Coordinates of C-alpha atoms in Angstrom, one line a residue:
X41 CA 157.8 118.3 104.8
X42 CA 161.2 119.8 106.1
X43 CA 160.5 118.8 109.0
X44 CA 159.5 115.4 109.3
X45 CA 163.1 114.0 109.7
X46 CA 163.0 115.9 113.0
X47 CA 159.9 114.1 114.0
X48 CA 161.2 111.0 113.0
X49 CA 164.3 111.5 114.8
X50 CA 162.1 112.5 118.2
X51 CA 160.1 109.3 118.0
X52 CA 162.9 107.3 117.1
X53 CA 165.1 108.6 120.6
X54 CA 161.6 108.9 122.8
X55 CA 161.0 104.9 121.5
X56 CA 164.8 103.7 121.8
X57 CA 166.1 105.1 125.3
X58 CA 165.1 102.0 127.6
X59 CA 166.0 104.6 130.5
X60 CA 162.4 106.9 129.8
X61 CA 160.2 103.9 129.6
X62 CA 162.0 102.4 132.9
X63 CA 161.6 105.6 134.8
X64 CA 157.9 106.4 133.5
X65 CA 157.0 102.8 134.5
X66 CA 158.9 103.0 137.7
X67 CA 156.7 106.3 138.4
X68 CA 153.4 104.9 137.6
X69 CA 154.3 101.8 139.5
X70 CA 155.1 103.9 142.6
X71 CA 151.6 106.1 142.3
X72 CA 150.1 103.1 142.4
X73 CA 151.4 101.8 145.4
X74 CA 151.1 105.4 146.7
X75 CA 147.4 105.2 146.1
X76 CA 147.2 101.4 147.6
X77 CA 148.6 103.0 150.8
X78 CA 146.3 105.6 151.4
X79 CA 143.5 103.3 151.1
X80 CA 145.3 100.6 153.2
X81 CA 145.4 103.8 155.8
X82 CA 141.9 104.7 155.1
X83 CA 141.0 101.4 156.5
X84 CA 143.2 101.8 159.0
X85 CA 142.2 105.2 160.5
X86 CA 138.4 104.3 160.0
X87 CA 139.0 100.8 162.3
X88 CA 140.6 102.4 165.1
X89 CA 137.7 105.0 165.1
X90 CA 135.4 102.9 165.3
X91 CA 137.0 101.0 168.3
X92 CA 137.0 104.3 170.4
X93 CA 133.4 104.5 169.8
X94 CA 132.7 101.1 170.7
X95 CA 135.0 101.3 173.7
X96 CA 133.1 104.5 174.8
X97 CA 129.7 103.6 174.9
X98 CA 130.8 100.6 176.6
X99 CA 132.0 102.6 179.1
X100 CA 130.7 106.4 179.3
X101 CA 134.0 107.2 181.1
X102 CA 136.9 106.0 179.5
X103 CA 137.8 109.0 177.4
X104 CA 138.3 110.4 180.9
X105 CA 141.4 107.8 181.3
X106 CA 142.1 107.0 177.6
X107 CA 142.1 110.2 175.8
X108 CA 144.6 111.9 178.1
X109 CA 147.2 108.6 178.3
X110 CA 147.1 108.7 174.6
X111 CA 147.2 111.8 173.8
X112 CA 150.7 112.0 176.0
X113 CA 151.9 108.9 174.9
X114 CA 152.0 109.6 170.9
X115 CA 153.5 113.4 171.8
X116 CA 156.3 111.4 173.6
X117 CA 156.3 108.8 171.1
X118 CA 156.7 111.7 168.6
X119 CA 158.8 113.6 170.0
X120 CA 161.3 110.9 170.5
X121 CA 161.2 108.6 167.2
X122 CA 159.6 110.5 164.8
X123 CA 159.7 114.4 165.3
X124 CA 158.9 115.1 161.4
X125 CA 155.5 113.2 161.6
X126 CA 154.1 115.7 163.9
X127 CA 151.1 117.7 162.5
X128 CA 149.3 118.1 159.4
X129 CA 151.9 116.6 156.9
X130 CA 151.0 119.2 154.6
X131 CA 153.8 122.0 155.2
X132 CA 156.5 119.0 155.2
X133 CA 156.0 118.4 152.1
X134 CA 155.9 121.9 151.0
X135 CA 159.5 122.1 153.4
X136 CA 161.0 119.5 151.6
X137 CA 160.0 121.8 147.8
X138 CA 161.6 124.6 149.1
X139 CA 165.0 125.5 146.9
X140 CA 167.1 125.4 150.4
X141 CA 166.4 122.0 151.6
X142 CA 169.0 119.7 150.2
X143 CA 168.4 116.0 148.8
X144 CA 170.3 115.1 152.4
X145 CA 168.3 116.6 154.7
X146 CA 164.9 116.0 152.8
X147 CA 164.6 112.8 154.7
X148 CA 163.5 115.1 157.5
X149 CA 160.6 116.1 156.6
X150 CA 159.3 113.4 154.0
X151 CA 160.6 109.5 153.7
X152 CA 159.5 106.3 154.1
X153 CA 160.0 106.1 157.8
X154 CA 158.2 108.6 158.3
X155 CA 155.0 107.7 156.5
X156 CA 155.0 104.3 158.9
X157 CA 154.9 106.5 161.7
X158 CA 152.9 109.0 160.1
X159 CA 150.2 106.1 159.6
X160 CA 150.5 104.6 163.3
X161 CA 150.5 107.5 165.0
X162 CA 147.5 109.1 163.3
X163 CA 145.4 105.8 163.7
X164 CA 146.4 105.9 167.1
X165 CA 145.6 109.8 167.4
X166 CA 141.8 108.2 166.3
X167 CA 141.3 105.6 168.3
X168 CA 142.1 107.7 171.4
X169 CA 139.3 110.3 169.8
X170 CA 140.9 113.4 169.2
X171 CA 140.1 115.8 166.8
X172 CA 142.4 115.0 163.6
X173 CA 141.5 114.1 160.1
X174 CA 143.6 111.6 157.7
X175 CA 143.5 113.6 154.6
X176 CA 146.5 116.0 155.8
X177 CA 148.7 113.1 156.7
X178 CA 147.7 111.1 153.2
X179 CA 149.6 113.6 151.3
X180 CA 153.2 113.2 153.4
X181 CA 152.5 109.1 153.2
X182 CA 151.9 109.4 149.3
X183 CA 154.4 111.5 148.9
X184 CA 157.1 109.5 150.9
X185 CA 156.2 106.4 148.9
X186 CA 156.5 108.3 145.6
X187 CA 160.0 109.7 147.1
X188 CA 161.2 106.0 147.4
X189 CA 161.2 106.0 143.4
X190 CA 164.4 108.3 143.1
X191 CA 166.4 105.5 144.4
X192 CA 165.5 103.3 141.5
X193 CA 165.4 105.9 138.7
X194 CA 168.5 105.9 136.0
X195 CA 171.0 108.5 137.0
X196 CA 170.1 111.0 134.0
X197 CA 166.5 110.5 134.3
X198 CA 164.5 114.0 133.5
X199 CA 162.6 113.2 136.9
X200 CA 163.3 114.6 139.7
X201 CA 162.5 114.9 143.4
X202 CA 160.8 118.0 143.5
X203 CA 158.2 116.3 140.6
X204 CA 157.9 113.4 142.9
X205 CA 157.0 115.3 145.7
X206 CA 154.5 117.2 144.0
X207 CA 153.2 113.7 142.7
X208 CA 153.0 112.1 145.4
X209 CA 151.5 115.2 148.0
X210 CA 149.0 115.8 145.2
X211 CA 148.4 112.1 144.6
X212 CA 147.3 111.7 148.5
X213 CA 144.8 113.9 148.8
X214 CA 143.3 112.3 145.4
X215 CA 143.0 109.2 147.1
X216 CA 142.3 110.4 150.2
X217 CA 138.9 112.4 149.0
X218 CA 138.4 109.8 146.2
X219 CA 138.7 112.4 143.6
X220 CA 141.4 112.9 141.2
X221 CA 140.4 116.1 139.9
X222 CA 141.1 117.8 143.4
X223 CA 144.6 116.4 143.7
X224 CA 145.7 118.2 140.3
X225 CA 144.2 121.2 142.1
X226 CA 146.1 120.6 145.5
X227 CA 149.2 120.3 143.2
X228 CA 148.9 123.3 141.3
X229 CA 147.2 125.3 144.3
X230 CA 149.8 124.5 147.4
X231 CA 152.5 122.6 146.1
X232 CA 153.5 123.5 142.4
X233 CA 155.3 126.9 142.8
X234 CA 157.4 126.5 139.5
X235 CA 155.5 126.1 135.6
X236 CA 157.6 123.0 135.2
X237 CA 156.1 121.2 137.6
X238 CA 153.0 122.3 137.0
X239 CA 153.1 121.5 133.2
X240 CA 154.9 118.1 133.8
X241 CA 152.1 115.4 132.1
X242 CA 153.8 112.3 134.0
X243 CA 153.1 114.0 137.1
X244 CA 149.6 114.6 136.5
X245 CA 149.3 110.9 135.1
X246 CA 150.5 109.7 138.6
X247 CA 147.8 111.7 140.4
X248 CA 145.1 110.5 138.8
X249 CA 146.5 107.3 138.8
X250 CA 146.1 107.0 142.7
X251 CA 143.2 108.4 142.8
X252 CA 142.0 106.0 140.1
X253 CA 142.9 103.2 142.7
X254 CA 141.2 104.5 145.4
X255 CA 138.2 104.3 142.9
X256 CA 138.6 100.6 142.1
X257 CA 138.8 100.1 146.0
X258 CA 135.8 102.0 147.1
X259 CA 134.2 102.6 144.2
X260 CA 132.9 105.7 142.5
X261 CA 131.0 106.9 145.6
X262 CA 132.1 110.7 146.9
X263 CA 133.8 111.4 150.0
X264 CA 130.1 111.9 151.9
X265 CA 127.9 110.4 149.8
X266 CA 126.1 112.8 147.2
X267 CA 124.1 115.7 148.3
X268 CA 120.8 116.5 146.5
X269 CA 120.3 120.1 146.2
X270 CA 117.4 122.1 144.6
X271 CA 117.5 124.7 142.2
X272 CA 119.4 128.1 143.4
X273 CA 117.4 131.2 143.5
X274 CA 117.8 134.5 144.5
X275 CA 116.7 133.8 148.0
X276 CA 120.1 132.1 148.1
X277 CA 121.6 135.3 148.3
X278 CA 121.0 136.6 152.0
X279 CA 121.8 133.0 153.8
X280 CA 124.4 132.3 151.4
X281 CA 126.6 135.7 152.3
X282 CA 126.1 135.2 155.4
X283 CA 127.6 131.6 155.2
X284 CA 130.5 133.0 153.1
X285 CA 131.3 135.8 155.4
X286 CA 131.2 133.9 158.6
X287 CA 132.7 131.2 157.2
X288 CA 135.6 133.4 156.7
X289 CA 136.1 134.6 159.6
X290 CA 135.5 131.8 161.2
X291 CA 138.1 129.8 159.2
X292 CA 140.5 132.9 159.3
X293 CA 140.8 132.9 163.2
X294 CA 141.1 129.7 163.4
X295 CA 144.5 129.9 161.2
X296 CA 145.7 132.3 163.0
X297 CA 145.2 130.8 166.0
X298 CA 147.2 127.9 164.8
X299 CA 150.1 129.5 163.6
X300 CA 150.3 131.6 166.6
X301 CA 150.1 128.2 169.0
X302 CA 152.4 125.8 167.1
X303 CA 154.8 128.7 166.4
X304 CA 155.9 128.2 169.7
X305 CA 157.3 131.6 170.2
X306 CA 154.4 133.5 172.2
X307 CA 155.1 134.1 176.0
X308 CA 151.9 133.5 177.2
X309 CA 151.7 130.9 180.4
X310 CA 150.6 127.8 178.4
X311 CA 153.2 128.5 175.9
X312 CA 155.9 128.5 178.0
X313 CA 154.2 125.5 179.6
X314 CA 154.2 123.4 176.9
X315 CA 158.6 124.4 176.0
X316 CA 158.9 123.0 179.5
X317 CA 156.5 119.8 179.8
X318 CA 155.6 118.9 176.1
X319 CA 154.0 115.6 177.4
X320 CA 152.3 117.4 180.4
X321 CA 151.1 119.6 178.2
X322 CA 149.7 117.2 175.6
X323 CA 148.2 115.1 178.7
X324 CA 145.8 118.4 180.2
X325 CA 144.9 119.0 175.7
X326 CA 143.9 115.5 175.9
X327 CA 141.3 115.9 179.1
X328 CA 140.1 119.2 178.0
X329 CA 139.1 117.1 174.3
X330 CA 137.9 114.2 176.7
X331 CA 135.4 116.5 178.3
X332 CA 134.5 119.0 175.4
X333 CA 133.6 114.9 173.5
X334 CA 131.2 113.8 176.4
X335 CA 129.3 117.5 176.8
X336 CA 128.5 116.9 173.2
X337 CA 127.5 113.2 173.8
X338 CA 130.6 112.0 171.3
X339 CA 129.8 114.5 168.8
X340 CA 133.4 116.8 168.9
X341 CA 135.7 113.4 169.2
X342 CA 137.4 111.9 166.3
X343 CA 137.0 113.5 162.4
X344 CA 133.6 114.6 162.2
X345 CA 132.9 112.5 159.0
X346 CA 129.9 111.0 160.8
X347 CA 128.2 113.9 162.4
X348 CA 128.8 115.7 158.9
X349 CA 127.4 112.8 156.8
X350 CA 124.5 112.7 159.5
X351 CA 123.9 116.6 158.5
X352 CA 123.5 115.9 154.9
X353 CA 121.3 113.2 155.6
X354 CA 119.1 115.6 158.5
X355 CA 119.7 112.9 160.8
X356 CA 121.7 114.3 163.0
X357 CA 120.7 116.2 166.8
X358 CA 124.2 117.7 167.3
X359 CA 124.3 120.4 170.0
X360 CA 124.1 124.1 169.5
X361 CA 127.5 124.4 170.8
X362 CA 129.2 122.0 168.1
X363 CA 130.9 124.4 166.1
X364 CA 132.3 126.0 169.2
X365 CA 133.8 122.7 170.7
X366 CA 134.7 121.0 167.6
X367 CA 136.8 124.5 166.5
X368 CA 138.4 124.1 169.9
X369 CA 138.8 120.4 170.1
X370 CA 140.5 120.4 166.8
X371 CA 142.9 123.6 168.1
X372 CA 143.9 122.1 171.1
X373 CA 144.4 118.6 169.2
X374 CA 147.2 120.5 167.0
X375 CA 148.6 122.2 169.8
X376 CA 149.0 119.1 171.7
X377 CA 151.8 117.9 168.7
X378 CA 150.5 115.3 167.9
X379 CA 150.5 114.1 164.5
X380 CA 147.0 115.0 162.3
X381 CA 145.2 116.4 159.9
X382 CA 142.3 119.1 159.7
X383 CA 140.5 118.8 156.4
X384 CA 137.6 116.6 157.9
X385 CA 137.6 118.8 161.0
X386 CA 137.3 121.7 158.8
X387 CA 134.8 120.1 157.0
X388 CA 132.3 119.0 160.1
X389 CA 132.9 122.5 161.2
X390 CA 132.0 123.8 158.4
X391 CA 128.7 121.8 157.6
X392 CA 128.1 122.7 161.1
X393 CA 128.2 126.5 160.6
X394 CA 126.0 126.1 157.5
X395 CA 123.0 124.4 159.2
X396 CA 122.9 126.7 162.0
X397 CA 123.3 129.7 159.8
X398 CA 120.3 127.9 157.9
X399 CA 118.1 127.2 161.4
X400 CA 119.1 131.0 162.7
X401 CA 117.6 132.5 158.7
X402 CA 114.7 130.0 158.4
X403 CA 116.4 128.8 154.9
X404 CA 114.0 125.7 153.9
X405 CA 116.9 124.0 152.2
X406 CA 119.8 123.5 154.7
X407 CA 121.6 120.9 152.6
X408 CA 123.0 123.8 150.0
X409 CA 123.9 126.0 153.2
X410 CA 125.7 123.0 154.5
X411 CA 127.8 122.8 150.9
X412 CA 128.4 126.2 151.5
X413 CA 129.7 126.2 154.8
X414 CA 131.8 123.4 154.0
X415 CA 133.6 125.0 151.1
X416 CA 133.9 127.9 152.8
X417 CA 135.7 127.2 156.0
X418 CA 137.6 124.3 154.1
X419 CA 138.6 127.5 151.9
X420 CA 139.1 129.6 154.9
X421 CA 141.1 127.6 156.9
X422 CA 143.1 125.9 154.3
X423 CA 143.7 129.2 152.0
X424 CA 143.3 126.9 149.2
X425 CA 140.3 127.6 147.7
X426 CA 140.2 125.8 144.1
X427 CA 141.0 122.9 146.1
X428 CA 138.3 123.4 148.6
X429 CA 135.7 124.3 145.6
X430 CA 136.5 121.0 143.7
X431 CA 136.2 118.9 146.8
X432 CA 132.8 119.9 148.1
X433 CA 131.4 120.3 144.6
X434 CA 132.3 116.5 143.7
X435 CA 130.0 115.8 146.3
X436 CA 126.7 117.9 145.0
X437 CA 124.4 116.0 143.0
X438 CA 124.3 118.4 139.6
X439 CA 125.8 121.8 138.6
X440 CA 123.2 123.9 140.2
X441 CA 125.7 125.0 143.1
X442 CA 128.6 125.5 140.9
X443 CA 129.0 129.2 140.8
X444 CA 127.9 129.4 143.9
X445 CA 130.4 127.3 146.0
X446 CA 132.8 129.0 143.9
X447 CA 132.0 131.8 145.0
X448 CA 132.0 131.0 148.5
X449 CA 135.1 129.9 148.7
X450 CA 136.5 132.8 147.2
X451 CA 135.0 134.9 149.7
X452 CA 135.7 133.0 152.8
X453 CA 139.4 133.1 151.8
X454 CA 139.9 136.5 150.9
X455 CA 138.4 137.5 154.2
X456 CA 140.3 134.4 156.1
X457 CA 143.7 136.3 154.1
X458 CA 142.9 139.7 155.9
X459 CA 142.6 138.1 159.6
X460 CA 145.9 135.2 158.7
X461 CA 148.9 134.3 156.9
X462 CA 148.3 131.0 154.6
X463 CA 148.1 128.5 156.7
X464 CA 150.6 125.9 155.7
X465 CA 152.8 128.3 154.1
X466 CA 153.7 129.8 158.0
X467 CA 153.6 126.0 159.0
X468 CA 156.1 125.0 156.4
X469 CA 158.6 127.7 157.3
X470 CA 158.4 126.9 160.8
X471 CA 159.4 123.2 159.3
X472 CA 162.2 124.5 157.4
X473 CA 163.9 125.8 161.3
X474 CA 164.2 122.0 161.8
X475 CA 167.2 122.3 159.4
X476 CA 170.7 122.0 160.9
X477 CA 172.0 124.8 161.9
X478 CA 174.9 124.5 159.1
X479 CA 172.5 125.0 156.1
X480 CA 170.2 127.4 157.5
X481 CA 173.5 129.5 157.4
X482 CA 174.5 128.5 154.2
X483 CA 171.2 129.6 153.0
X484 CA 171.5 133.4 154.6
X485 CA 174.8 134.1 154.0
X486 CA 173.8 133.3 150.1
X487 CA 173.5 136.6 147.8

């Protein structure tokens, strides 16, 4: 009894200070705009796709001409107006978490500005059919929008940017895949490195929020539709491995073949190359993609969503050689520096790894090879793999392949850690040497 003056007194402040309600409604306001503009980009990204396609089968030869002009121009473009938009998205925001980067120069890696560009120049990136996905990108343009809140916050407000970062990163990919759950697991996974921001309930209320309004926008369908899978069984086991393993390794060297490229410090010829003529450089990416797209008869350009929805659905006649291409078309489209994404990539790699794994072992049930394959390089690649678990398992049809996605994913990424760094941990410190040269200083010379 002792003890309810003290609650009294806690409800009494919580209900009387106007400046909690204003910044909690002023947060939940942002995330949902935040979630608004990832589906307004959604939309976006899927149009200009779809006008590359068109424009290609109109004419078999225009990626020839269009790829390679595009692919220079949005480098340039980038280069010039908009240097933090380049790449994924994802180690900017993790850049503009880290304890050195001060609330002055955080605007470099994550602000409104830059999710315009972000969403121009990754649209752009599609309709010129390069190998990028949207996903990456979604979570620098949510969080950007939910950045925008500090501004209006009260002065002493318990919210702060690091919370609204984590927010809004976390809230992107929620909208982006249409499923909440896997933002809170992209928060907690690759963004939230302290408990507070992990345990922060407004936070995870403005996650689901956004991914709530992708819902009411596209409904409550998954990312690829729903796969149907049978019942697991032992003979699972073999094919399964197999998928896990290669997977792994698969998604492990292609990591390290990113960091090493976009680190920018190897002394091979096409490094040096690409210090010396950045546009150049992107231009010869561009026609290698152009040419790697019409060997496969369309199937390597733009995100892969279609060829791996067509797997699924065993419609699709994808070459033998897809996984090969598609790895490199997506490598060289990251090298090239422009801005983009490689979650759906990953995924059509992935999916594409299954089924062959799946053709090559005589497994009668390719779909649940394909889910495997997709969590794992996801998992591989990304190093993140709760978050890749949650997003392919949204998509199975029952709770059959639970366990065992898990399990893939787990696999694929501890044998992905033993070939690479994280991914977007090395990314995000090679973010963080965008700093001036003043506060990189600073930072050292601190005990």
């Amino acid at each position: 009894m002792r003890h309810a003056p003290r609650i009294t007194v806690s409800v009494r402040r919580a209900v009387s200070d106007w400046r909690i309600w204003l910044a909690r409604g002023l947060v939940v306001t942002f995330a949902a705009a935040a979630g608004l503009t990832v589906v307004g980009y959604t939309w976006l990204t899927e149009r200009a796709l779809e006008g590359f396609f068109v424009a290609s089968s109109m004419w078999w030869w225009s990626p020839l001409l269009w790829t390679p002009l595009c692919t220079g121009l949005i480098v340039w473009l980038t280069r010039r107006c908009a240097p933090g938009a380049a790449g994924s998205g994802i180690p900017q925001v993790m850049a503009a978490l880290d304890a050195s980067v001060t609330a002055r120069d955080r605007g470099l890696f994550v602000s409104l500005r830059l999710a315009v560009a972000k969403m121009a120049l990754t649209a752009w990136g599609l309709l010129a059919g390069l190998s990028l996905g949207r996903e990456g990108p979604s979570v620098q343009i949510a969080a950007g929008v939910l950045l925008a809140a500090k501004r209006w916050l009260p002065r002493r407000s318990a919210i702060n940017e690091q919370s609204l970062l984590v927010a809004g990163g976390a809230a992107g990919i929620a909208a982006a895949f249409n499923t909440p759950l896997a933002g809170v697991m992209f928060a907690i996974e690759e963004l939230s490195r302290s408990p507070e921001q992990r345990s922060n309930g407004l936070v995870i209320t403005a996650i689901v929020l956004a991914g709530l309004v992708a819902i009411s926008v596209y409904g409550n369908g998954t990312y690829f539709g729903v796969m149907h899978v049978p019942e697991v069984g032992l003979a699972l086991l073999g094919p399964g491995m197999l998928v896990a393993l290669s997977s792994g390794v698969a998604g492990g060297l292609f990591a390290r073949l990113l960091i090493v490229s976009l680190s920018g410090g190897s002394s091979d010829r096409f490094s040096r190359w690409k210090r010396a003529r950045p546009v150049g450089f992107a231009v010869v990416c561009g026609v290698v993609i152009a040419v790697m797209g019409l060997v496969t008869q369309g199937a390597t350009f733009g995100s892969g969503y279609a060829h791996t929805k067509a797997l699924l659905e065993g419609s699709d006649n994808a070459p033998a050689v897809f996984v090969l291409f598609k790895f490199l078309a997506t490598w060289l489209t990251a090298w090239s520096g422009v801005p983009g994404g490689i979650f759906a990539p990953s995924l059509a790699i992935g999916a594409s790894l299954g089924n062959d794994i799946a053709v090559l072992t005589h497994y009668p049930h390719a779909a649940t090879l394909i889910a495997l394959g997709m969590a794992g390089f996801l998992a591989a690649a990304t190093q993140a793999p709760l978050t890749a678990f949650i997003i392919v398992m949204e998509m199975v049809d029952g709770h059959a392949m639970v366990l065992s996605l898990m399990a893939c994913a787990l696999i694929a990424s501890g044998v992905s850690r033993l070939l690479s760094r994280p991914l977007y941990r090395a990314l995000a410190d090679m973010q963080l040497g965008r700093l001036p040269i003043a506060t990189r200083v600073a930072d050292k010379a601190e005990p």
